[in-house]
Amino acid sequence: MNASQQHLNGDHWDDRLAGDCPALLIRGNRSTVLSGEHAKDMVVRRPYTRLVELLAGRTVHASVPAEFAAAVRGFLGSL
């Protein structure tokens, strides 16, 4: 698992900034993988990105599925 994660690490800003369609970034506020600062930077640097932070760790969808689903529904409903 660690080796697999290492292959995902890197500079992905060009890919992230290439689009301008609305995007939802859901972050667990106890995540040790994506810091709050980095998540906020992602929102500032890419237009039309909404950040939702939920009380969870890295696996938000599994930890708080109802809250995760509500965030996704709210985002999709706003489009």
Coordinates of C-alpha atoms in Angstrom, one line a residue:
M1 CA 0.0 0.0 0.0
N2 CA 2.8 2.4 0.9
A3 CA 4.6 1.7 -2.4
S4 CA 1.3 2.3 -4.3
Q5 CA 0.8 5.7 -2.5
Q6 CA 4.4 6.7 -3.4
H7 CA 3.5 6.4 -7.1
L8 CA 0.7 8.9 -6.6
N9 CA 2.9 11.5 -5.0
G10 CA 4.3 14.3 -7.1
D11 CA 3.5 17.7 -8.7
H12 CA 0.0 17.5 -10.2
W13 CA -0.7 21.2 -10.3
D14 CA -0.7 21.4 -14.1
D15 CA -3.3 18.7 -14.3
R16 CA -5.4 20.3 -11.5
L17 CA -5.3 23.8 -13.0
A18 CA -6.0 22.7 -16.6
G19 CA -9.8 22.6 -16.1
D20 CA -12.3 25.2 -15.1
C21 CA -15.4 23.2 -14.5
P22 CA -16.9 23.3 -11.0
A23 CA -15.1 20.9 -8.6
L24 CA -15.8 19.6 -5.2
L25 CA -12.9 18.9 -2.8
I26 CA -13.9 16.9 0.3
R27 CA -11.3 16.7 3.0
G28 CA -11.4 14.9 6.3
N29 CA -10.3 17.5 8.9
R30 CA -8.2 14.9 10.7
S31 CA -6.5 13.7 7.5
T32 CA -2.7 13.3 7.7
V33 CA -2.5 12.9 3.9
L34 CA -4.0 16.3 2.8
S35 CA -3.3 19.2 5.1
G36 CA -5.9 21.9 5.6
E37 CA -3.4 24.5 4.2
H38 CA -2.8 22.5 1.0
A39 CA -6.6 22.0 0.5
K40 CA -7.2 25.7 0.9
D41 CA -4.4 26.4 -1.6
M42 CA -6.0 24.1 -4.1
V43 CA -9.2 26.1 -3.8
V44 CA -7.5 29.4 -4.1
R45 CA -5.5 28.4 -7.1
R46 CA -8.3 26.8 -9.1
P47 CA -11.5 28.8 -9.9
Y48 CA -14.9 27.2 -9.2
T49 CA -13.6 24.8 -6.6
R50 CA -15.5 24.3 -3.3
L51 CA -13.9 22.8 -0.2
V52 CA -16.0 20.9 2.3
E53 CA -14.2 19.6 5.4
L54 CA -15.9 16.9 7.4
L55 CA -15.1 15.4 10.8
A56 CA -13.1 12.4 9.6
G57 CA -9.7 11.2 8.6
R58 CA -8.4 10.2 5.2
T59 CA -11.3 7.9 4.2
V60 CA -14.1 10.4 4.5
H61 CA -16.6 8.5 2.3
A62 CA -16.2 5.4 4.6
S63 CA -16.0 7.3 7.9
V64 CA -19.0 9.6 7.6
P65 CA -20.9 8.3 4.6
A66 CA -24.1 10.3 5.2
E67 CA -22.2 13.6 5.6
F68 CA -20.2 12.7 2.5
A69 CA -23.3 12.0 0.5
A70 CA -24.9 15.2 1.7
A71 CA -21.9 17.3 0.6
V72 CA -22.0 15.7 -2.9
R73 CA -25.7 16.2 -3.2
G74 CA -25.4 19.8 -2.1
F75 CA -22.6 20.4 -4.6
L76 CA -24.5 18.7 -7.5
G77 CA -27.7 20.6 -6.6
S78 CA -25.8 23.9 -6.9
L79 CA -24.7 23.3 -10.5

